[in-house]
PDB file of C-alpha atoms in Angstrom:
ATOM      1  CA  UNK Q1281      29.004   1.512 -12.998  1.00 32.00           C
ATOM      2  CA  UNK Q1282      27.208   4.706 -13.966  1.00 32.00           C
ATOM      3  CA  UNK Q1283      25.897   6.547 -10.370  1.00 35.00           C
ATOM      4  CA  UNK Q1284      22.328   6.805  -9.986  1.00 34.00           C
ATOM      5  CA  UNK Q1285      21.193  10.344  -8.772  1.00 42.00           C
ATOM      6  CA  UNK Q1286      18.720  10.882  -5.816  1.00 35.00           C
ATOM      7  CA  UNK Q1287      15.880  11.037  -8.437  1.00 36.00           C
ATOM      8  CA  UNK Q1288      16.659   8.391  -9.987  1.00 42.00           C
ATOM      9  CA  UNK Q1289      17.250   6.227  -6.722  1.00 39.00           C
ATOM     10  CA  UNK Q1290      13.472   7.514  -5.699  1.00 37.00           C
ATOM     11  CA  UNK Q1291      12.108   6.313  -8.725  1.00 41.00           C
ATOM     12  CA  UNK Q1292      13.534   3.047  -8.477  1.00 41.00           C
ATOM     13  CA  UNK Q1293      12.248   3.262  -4.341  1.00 44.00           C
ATOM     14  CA  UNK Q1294       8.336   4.174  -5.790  1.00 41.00           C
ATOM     15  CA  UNK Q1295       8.595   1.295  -8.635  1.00 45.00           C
ATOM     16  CA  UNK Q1296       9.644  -1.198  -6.472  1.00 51.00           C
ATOM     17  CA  UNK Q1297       7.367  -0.550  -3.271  1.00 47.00           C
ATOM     18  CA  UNK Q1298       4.433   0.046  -6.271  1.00 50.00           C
ATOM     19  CA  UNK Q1299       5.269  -3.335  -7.460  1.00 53.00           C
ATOM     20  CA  UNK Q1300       6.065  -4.726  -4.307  1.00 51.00           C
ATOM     21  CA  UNK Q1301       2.131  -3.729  -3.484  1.00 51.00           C
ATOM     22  CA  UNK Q1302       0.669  -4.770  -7.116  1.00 51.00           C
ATOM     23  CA  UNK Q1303       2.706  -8.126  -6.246  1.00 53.00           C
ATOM     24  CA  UNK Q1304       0.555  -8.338  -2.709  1.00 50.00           C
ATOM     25  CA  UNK Q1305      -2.803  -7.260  -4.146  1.00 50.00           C
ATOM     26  CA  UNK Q1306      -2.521 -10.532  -6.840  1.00 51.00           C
ATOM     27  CA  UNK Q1307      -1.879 -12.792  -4.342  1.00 57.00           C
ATOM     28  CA  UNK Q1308      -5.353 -11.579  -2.312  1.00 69.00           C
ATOM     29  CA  UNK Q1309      -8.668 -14.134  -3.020  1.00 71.00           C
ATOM     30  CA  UNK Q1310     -11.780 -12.031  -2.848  1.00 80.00           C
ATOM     31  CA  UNK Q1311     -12.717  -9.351  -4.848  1.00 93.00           C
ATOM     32  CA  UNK Q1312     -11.134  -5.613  -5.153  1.00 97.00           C
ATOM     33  CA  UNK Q1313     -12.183  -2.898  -2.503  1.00 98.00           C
ATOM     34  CA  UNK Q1314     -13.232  -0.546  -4.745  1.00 98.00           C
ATOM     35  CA  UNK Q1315     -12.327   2.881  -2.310  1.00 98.00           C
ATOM     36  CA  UNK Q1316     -13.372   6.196  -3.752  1.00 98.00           C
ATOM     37  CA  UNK Q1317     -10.424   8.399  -3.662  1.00 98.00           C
ATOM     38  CA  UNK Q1318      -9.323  11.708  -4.473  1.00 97.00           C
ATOM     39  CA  UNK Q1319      -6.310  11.724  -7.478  1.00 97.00           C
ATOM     40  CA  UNK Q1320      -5.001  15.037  -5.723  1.00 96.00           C
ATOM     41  CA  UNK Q1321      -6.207  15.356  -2.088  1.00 97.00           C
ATOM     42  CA  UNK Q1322      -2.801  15.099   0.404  1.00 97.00           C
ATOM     43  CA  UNK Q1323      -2.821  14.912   2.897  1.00 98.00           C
ATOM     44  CA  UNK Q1324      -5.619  12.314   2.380  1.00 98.00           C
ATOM     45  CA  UNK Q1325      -4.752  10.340  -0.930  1.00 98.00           C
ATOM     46  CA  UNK Q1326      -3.128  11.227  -4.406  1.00 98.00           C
ATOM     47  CA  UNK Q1327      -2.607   8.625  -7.639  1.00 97.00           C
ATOM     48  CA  UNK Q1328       1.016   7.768  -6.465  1.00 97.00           C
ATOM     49  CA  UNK Q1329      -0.657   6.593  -2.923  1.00 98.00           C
ATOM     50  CA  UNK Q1330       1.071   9.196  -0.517  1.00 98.00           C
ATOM     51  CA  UNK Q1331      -1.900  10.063   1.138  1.00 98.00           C
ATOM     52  CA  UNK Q1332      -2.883   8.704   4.780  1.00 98.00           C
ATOM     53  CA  UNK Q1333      -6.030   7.294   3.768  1.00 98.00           C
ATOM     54  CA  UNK Q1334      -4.419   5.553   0.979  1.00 98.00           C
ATOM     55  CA  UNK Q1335      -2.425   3.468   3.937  1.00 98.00           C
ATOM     56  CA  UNK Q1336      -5.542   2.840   5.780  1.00 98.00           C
ATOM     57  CA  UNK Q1337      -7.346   1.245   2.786  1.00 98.00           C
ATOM     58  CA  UNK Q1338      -4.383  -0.974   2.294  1.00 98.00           C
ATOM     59  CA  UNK Q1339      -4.932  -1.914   5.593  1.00 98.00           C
ATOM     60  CA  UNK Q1340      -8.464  -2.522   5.509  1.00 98.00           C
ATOM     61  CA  UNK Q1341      -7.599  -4.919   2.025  1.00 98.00           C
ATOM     62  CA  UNK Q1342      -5.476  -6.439   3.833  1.00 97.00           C
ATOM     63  CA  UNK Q1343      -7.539  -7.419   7.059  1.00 98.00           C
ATOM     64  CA  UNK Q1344     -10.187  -8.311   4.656  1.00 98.00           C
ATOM     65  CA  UNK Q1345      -8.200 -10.041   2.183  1.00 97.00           C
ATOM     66  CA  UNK Q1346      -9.510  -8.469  -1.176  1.00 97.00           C
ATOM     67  CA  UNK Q1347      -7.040  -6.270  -3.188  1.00 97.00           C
ATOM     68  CA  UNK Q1348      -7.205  -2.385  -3.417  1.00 98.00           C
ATOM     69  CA  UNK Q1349      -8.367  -0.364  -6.481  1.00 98.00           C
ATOM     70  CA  UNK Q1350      -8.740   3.016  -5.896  1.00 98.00           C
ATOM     71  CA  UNK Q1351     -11.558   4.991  -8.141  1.00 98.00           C
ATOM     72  CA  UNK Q1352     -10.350   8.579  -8.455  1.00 98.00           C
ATOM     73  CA  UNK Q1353     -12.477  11.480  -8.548  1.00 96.00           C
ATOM     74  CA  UNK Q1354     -11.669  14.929  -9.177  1.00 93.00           C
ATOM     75  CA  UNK Q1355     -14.358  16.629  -7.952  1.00 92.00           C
ATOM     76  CA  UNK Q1356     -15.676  16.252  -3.891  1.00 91.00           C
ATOM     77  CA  UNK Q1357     -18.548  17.917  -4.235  1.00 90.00           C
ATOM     78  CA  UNK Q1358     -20.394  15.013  -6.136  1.00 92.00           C
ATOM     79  CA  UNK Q1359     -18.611  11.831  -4.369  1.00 96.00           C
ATOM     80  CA  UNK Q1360     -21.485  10.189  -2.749  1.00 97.00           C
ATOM     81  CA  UNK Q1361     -23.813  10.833  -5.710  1.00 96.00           C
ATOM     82  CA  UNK Q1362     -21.727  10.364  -8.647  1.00 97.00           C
ATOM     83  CA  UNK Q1363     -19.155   7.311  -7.429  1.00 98.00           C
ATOM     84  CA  UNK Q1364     -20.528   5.910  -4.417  1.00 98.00           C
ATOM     85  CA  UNK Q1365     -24.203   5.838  -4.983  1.00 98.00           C
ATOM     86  CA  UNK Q1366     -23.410   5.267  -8.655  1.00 98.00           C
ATOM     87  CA  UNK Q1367     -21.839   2.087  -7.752  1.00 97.00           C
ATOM     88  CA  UNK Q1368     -18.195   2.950  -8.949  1.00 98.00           C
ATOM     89  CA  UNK Q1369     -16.983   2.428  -6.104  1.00 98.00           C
ATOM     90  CA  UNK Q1370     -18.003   0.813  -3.003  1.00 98.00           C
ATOM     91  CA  UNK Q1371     -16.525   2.320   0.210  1.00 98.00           C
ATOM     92  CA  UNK Q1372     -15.358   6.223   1.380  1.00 98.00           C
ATOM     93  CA  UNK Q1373     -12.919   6.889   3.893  1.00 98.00           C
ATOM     94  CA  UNK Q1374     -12.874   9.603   6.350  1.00 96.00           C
ATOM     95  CA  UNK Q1375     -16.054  10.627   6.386  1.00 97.00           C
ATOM     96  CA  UNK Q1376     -18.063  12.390   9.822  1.00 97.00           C
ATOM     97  CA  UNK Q1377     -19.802   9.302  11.857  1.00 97.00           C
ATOM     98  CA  UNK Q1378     -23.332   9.193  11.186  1.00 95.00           C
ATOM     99  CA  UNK Q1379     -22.887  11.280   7.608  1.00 96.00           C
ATOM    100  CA  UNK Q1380     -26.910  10.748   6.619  1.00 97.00           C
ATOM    101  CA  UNK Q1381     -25.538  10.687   2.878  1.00 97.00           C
ATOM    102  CA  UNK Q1382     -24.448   7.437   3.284  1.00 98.00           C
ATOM    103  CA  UNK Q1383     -24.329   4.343   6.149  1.00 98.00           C
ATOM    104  CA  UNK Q1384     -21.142   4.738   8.180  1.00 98.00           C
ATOM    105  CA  UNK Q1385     -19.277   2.202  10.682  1.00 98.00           C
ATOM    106  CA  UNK Q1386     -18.457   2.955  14.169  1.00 98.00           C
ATOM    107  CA  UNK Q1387     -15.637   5.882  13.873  1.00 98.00           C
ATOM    108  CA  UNK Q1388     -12.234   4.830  14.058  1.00 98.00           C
ATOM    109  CA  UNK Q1389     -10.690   7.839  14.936  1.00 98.00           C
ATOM    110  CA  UNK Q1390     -11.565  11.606  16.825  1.00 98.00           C
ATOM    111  CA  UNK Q1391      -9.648  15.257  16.004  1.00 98.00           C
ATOM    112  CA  UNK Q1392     -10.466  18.894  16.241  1.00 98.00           C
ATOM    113  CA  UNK Q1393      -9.664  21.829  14.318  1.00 98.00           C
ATOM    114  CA  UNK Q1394      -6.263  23.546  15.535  1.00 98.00           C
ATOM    115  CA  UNK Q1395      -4.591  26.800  15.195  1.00 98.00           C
ATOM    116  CA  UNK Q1396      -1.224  26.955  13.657  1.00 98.00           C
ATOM    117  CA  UNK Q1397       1.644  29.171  14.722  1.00 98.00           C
ATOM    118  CA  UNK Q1398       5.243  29.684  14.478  1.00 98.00           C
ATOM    119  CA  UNK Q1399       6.814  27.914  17.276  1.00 97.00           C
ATOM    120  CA  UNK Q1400       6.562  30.303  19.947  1.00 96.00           C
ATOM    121  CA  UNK Q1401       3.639  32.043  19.149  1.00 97.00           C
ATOM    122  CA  UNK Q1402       0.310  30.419  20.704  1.00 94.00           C
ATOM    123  CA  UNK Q1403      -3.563  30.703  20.175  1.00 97.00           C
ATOM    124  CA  UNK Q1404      -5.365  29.343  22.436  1.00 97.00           C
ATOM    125  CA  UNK Q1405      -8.918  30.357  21.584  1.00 98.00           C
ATOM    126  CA  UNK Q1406     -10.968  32.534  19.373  1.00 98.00           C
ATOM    127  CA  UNK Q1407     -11.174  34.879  22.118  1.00 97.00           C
ATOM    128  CA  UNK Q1408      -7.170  35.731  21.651  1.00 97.00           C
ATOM    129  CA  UNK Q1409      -5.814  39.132  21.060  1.00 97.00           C
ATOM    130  CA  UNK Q1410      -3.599  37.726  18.432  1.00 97.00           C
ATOM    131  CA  UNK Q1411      -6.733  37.113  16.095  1.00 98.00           C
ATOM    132  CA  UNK Q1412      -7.730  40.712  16.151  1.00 97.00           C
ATOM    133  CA  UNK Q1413      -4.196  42.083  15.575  1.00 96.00           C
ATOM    134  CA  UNK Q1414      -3.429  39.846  13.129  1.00 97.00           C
ATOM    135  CA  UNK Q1415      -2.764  40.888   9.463  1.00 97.00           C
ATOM    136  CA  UNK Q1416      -3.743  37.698   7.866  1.00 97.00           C
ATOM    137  CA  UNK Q1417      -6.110  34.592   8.992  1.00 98.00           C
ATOM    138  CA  UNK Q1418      -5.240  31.733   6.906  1.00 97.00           C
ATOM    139  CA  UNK Q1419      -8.563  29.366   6.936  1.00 97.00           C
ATOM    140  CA  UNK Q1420     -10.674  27.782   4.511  1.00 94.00           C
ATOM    141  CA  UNK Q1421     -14.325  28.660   3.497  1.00 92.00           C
ATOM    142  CA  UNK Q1422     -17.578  26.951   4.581  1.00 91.00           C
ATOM    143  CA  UNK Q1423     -15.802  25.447   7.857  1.00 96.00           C
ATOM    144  CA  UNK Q1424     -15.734  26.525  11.533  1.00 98.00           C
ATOM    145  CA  UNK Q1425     -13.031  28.574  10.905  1.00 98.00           C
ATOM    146  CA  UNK Q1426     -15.329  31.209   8.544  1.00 97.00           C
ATOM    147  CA  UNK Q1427     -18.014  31.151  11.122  1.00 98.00           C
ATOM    148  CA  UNK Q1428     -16.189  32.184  13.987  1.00 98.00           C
ATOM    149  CA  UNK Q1429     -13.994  34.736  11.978  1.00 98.00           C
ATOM    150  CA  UNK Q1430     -17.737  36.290  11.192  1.00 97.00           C
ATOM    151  CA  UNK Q1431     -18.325  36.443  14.444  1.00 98.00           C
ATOM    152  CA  UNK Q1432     -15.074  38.155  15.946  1.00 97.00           C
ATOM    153  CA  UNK Q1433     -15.507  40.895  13.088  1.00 97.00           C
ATOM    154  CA  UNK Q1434     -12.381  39.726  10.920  1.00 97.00           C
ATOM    155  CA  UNK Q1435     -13.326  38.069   8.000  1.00 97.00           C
ATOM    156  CA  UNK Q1436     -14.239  40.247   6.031  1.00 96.00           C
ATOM    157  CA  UNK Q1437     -10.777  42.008   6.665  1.00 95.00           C
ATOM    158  CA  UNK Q1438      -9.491  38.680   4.862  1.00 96.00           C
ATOM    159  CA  UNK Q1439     -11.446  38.303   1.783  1.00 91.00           C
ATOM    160  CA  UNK Q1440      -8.618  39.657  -0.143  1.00 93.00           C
ATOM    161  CA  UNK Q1441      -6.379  37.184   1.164  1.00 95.00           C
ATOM    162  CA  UNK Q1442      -8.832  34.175   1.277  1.00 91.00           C
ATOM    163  CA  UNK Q1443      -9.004  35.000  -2.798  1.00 90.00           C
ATOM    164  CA  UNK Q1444      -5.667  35.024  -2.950  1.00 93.00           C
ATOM    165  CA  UNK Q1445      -5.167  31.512  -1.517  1.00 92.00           C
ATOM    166  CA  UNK Q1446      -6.590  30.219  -4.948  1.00 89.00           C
ATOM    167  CA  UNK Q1447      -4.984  32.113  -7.212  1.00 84.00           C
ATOM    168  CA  UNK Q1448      -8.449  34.382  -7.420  1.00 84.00           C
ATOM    169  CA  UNK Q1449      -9.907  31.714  -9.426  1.00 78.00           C
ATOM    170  CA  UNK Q1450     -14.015  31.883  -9.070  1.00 73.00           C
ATOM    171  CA  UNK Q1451     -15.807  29.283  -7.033  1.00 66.00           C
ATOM    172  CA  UNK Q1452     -18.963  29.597  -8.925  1.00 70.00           C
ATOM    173  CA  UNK Q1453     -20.527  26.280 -10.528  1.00 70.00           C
ATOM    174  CA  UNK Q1454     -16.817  24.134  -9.254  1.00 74.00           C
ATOM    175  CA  UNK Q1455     -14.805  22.823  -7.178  1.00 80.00           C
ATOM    176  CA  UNK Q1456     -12.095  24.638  -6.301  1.00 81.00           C
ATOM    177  CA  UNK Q1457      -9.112  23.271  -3.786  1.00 88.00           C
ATOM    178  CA  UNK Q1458      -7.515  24.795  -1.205  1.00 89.00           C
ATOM    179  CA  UNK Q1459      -4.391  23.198  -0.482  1.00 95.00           C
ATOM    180  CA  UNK Q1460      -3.632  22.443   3.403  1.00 97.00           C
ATOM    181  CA  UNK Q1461       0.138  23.109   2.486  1.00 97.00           C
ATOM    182  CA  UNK Q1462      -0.243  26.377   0.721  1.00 96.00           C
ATOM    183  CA  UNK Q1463      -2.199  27.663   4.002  1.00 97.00           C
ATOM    184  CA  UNK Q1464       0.668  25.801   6.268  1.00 98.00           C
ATOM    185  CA  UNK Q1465       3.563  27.277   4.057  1.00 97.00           C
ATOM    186  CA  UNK Q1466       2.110  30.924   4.493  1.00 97.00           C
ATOM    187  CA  UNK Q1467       2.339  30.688   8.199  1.00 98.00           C
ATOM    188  CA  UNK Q1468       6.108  29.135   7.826  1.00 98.00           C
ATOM    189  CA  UNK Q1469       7.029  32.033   5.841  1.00 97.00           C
ATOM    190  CA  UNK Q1470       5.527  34.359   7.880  1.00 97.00           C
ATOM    191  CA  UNK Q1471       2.934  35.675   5.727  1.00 97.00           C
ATOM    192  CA  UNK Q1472       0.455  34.680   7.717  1.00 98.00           C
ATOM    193  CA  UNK Q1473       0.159  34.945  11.470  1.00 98.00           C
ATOM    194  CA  UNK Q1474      -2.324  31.903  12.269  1.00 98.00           C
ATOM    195  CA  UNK Q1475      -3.704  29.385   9.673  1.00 98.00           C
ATOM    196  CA  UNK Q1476      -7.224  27.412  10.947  1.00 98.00           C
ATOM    197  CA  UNK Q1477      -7.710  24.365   9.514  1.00 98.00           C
ATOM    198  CA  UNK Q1478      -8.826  20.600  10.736  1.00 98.00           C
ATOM    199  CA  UNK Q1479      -5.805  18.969  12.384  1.00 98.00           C
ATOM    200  CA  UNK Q1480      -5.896  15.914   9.756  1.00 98.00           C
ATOM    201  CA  UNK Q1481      -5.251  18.252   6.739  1.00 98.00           C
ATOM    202  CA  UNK Q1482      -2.380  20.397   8.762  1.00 98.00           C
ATOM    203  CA  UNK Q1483      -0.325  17.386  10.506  1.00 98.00           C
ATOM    204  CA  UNK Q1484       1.835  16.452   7.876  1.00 98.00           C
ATOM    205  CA  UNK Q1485       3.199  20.309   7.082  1.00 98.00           C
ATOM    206  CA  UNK Q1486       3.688  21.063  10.577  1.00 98.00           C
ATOM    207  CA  UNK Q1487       5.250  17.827  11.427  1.00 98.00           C
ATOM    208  CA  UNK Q1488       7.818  18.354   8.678  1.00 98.00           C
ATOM    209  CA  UNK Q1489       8.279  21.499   9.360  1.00 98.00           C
ATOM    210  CA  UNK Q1490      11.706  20.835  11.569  1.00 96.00           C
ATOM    211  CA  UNK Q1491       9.974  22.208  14.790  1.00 97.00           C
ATOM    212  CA  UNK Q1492       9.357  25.591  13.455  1.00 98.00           C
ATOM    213  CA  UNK Q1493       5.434  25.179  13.846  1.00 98.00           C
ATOM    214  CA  UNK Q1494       2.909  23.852  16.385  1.00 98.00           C
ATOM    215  CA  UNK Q1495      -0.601  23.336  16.464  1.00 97.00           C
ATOM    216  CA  UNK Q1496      -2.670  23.592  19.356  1.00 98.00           C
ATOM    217  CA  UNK Q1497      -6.493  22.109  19.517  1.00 98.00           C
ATOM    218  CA  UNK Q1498      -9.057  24.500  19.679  1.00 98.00           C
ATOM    219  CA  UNK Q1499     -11.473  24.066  22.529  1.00 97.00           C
ATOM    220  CA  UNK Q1500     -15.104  22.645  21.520  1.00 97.00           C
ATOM    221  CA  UNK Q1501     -17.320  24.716  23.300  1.00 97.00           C
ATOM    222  CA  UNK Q1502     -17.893  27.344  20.382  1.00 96.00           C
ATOM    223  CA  UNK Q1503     -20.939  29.277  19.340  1.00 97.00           C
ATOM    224  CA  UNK Q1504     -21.837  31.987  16.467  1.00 97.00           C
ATOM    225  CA  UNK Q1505     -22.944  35.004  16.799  1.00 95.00           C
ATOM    226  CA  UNK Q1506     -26.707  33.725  17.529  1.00 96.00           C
ATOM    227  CA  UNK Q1507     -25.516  31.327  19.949  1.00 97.00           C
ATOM    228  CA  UNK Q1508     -25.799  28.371  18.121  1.00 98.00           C
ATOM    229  CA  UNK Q1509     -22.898  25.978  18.455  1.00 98.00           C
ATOM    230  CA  UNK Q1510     -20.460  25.790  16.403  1.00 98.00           C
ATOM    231  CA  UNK Q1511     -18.450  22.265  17.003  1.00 97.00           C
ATOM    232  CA  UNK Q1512     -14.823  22.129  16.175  1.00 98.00           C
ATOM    233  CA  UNK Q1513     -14.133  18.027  17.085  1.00 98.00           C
ATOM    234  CA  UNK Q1514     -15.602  15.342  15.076  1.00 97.00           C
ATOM    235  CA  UNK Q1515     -15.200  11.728  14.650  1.00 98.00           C
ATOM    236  CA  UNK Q1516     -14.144   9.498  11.673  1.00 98.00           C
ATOM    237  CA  UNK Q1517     -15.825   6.955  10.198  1.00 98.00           C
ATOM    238  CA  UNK Q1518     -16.079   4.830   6.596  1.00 98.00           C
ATOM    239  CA  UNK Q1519     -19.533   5.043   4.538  1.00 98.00           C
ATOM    240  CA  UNK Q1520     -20.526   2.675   2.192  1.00 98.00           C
ATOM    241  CA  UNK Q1521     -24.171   2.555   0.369  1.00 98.00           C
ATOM    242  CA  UNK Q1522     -27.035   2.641   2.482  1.00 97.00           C
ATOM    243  CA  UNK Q1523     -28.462  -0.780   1.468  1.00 97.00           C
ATOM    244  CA  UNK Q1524     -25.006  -2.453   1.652  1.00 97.00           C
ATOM    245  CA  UNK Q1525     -25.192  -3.335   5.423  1.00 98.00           C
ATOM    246  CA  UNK Q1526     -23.259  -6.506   4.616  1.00 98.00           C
ATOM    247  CA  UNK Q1527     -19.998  -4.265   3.625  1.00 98.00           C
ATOM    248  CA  UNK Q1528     -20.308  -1.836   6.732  1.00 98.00           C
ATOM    249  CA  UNK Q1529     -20.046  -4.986   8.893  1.00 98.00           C
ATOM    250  CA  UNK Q1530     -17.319  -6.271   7.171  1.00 98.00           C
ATOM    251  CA  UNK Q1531     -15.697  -3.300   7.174  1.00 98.00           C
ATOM    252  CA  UNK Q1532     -16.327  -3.033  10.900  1.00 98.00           C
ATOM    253  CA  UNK Q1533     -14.810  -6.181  10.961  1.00 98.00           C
ATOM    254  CA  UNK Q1534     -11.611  -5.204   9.646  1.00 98.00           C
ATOM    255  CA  UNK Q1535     -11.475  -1.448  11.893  1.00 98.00           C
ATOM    256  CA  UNK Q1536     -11.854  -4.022  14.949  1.00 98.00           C
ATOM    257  CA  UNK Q1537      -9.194  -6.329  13.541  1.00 98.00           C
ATOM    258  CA  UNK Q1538      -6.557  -3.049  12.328  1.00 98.00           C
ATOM    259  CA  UNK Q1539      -7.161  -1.279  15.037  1.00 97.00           C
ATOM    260  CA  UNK Q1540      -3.415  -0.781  16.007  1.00 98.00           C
ATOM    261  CA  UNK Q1541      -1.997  -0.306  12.460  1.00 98.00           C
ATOM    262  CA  UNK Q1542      -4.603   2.150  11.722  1.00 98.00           C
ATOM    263  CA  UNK Q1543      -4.039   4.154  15.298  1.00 98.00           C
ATOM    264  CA  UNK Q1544      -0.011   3.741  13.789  1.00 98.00           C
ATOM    265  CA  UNK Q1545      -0.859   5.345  10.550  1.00 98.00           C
ATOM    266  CA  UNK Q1546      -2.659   8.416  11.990  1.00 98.00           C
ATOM    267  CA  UNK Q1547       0.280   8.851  14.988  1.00 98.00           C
ATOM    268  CA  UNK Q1548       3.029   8.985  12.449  1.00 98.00           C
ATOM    269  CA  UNK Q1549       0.990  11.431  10.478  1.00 98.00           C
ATOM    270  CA  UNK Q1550       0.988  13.599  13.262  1.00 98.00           C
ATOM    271  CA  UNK Q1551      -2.912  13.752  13.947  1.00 98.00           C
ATOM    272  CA  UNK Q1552      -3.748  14.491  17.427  1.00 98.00           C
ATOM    273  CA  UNK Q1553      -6.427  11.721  18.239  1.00 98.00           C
ATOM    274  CA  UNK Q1554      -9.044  12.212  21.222  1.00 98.00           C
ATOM    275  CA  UNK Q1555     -10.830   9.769  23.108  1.00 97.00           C
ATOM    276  CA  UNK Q1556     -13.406   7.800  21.391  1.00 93.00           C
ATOM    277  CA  UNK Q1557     -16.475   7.308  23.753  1.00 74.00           C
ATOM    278  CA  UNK Q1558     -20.149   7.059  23.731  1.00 43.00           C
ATOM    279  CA  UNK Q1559     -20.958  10.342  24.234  1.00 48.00           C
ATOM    280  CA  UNK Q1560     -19.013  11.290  21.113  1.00 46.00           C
ATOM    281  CA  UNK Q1561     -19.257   8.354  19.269  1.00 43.00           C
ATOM    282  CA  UNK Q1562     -22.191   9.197  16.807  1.00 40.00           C
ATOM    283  CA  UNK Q1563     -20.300  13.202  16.524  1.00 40.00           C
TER     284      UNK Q1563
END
């Protein structure tokens, strides 16, 4: 018999767990959860359905027995408007609790943004010599991370670099990504001495990164340079239309019921969760 090789043997692994899941989504009564998606968003969701929110709307199919169908954008800027609110699709996941674009459940899960480091090297808070000495910050634009690095005087020593972390392509009139892993790779190489990003987009890379990284949680008690705050933890929720009450409750429904395989899902990914209360609840 001829030998499969490893590629071969993972394609054979991806067809039969993709059929395997086509097989389960038949068998399911009601009608498909329609979940907005991006096609090329890891650590979140991708077409092949490697993504961690890709496991958590199987989940929520499952607790609410309607098959899956993902609706893929390409472009996040326009989700809520051009999908959601255009009734392509009918649910988001991972968006902040109490998002006024659309009506969200209770959250179902609560992170921070981190610092990244080589193992061995720590951050602890914006306040840390290593930020001013270091040669390169990696972060991403419009986030906590560019706020505070305007307020400690570095970022515009990193605008060169920032560029660089697309390719230099321009950001006018489109979306352009910034991939989690290319920011997590440049700290494993050691081209960059810290990356900044929000712990559910930097899990994954440092997990698998054989121990050579860690991430530590940045405290919350931030502010810019006029003193406003500037939080770094927020919670998780799903948003649906805000006249479809009757799918947030169901939805709620199924969070309640999944509870435990969702809290799995996010624990294997690596995603340091903290303590859902009511104080933090609606953050």
């Amino acid at each position: 018999m001829k030998r499969i090789g490893c590629w071969g043997m993972l394609c054979l692994c991806l067809l039969g767990c993709q059929g395997q899941q086509a097989r389960e989504a038949a068998a399911l009564p009601g009608p498909a959860l329609r979940v907005c998606a991006g096609e090329n968003e890891l650590p979140y969701s991708n077409r092949a359905g490697e993504g961690f929110e890709n496991a958590i709307a199987r989940e929520l199919g499952q607790a609410l027995r309607r098959p899956v169908e993902f609706v893929w954008w390409r472009d996040a800027r326009f989700v809520v408007r051009n999908y959601l609110d255009a009734g392509k699709c009918d649910v988001m996941i991972g968006v902040d609790a109490g998002n006024p674009l659309v009506k969200t459940t209770r959250p179902y899960y609560r992170s921070g943004y981190v610092f990244v480091t080589r193992k061995g090297v720590t951050v602890r808070d914006w306040d840390d010599p290593l930020l001013q000495q270091a040669e390169r910050i990696a972060f991403v634009p419009h986030s906590p991370a560019e706020i505070m690095l305007r307020k400690i005087g570095r970022y515009a020593d990193m605008f060169f670099y920032m560029n660089e972390l697309v390719d230099f392509k321009s950001r006018r009139n489109k979306y352009v990504r910034w991939e989690p892993k290319r920011l997590i790779g440049d700290v494993l190489s050691g081209k960059a001495e810290v990356a900044v990003l929000w712990a559910p987009e930097a899990a994954r890379y440092v997990r698998d990164a054989d121990g050579r990284l860690q991430m530590r949680l940045i405290p919350d008690h931030q502010t810019d340079r006029r003193g406003e705050p500037v939080p770094h933890r927020y919670s998780v929720a799903l948003g649906v239309r805000k006249d479809d009450e009757a799918l947030r409750q169901a939805l709620q429904r199924a969070l309640d019921k999944r509870r435990g395989a969702i809290r799995a899902i996010l624990e294997a990914e690596g995603i340091p969760l903290l303590p859902l209360d009511e104080k933090t609840a609606s953050r």
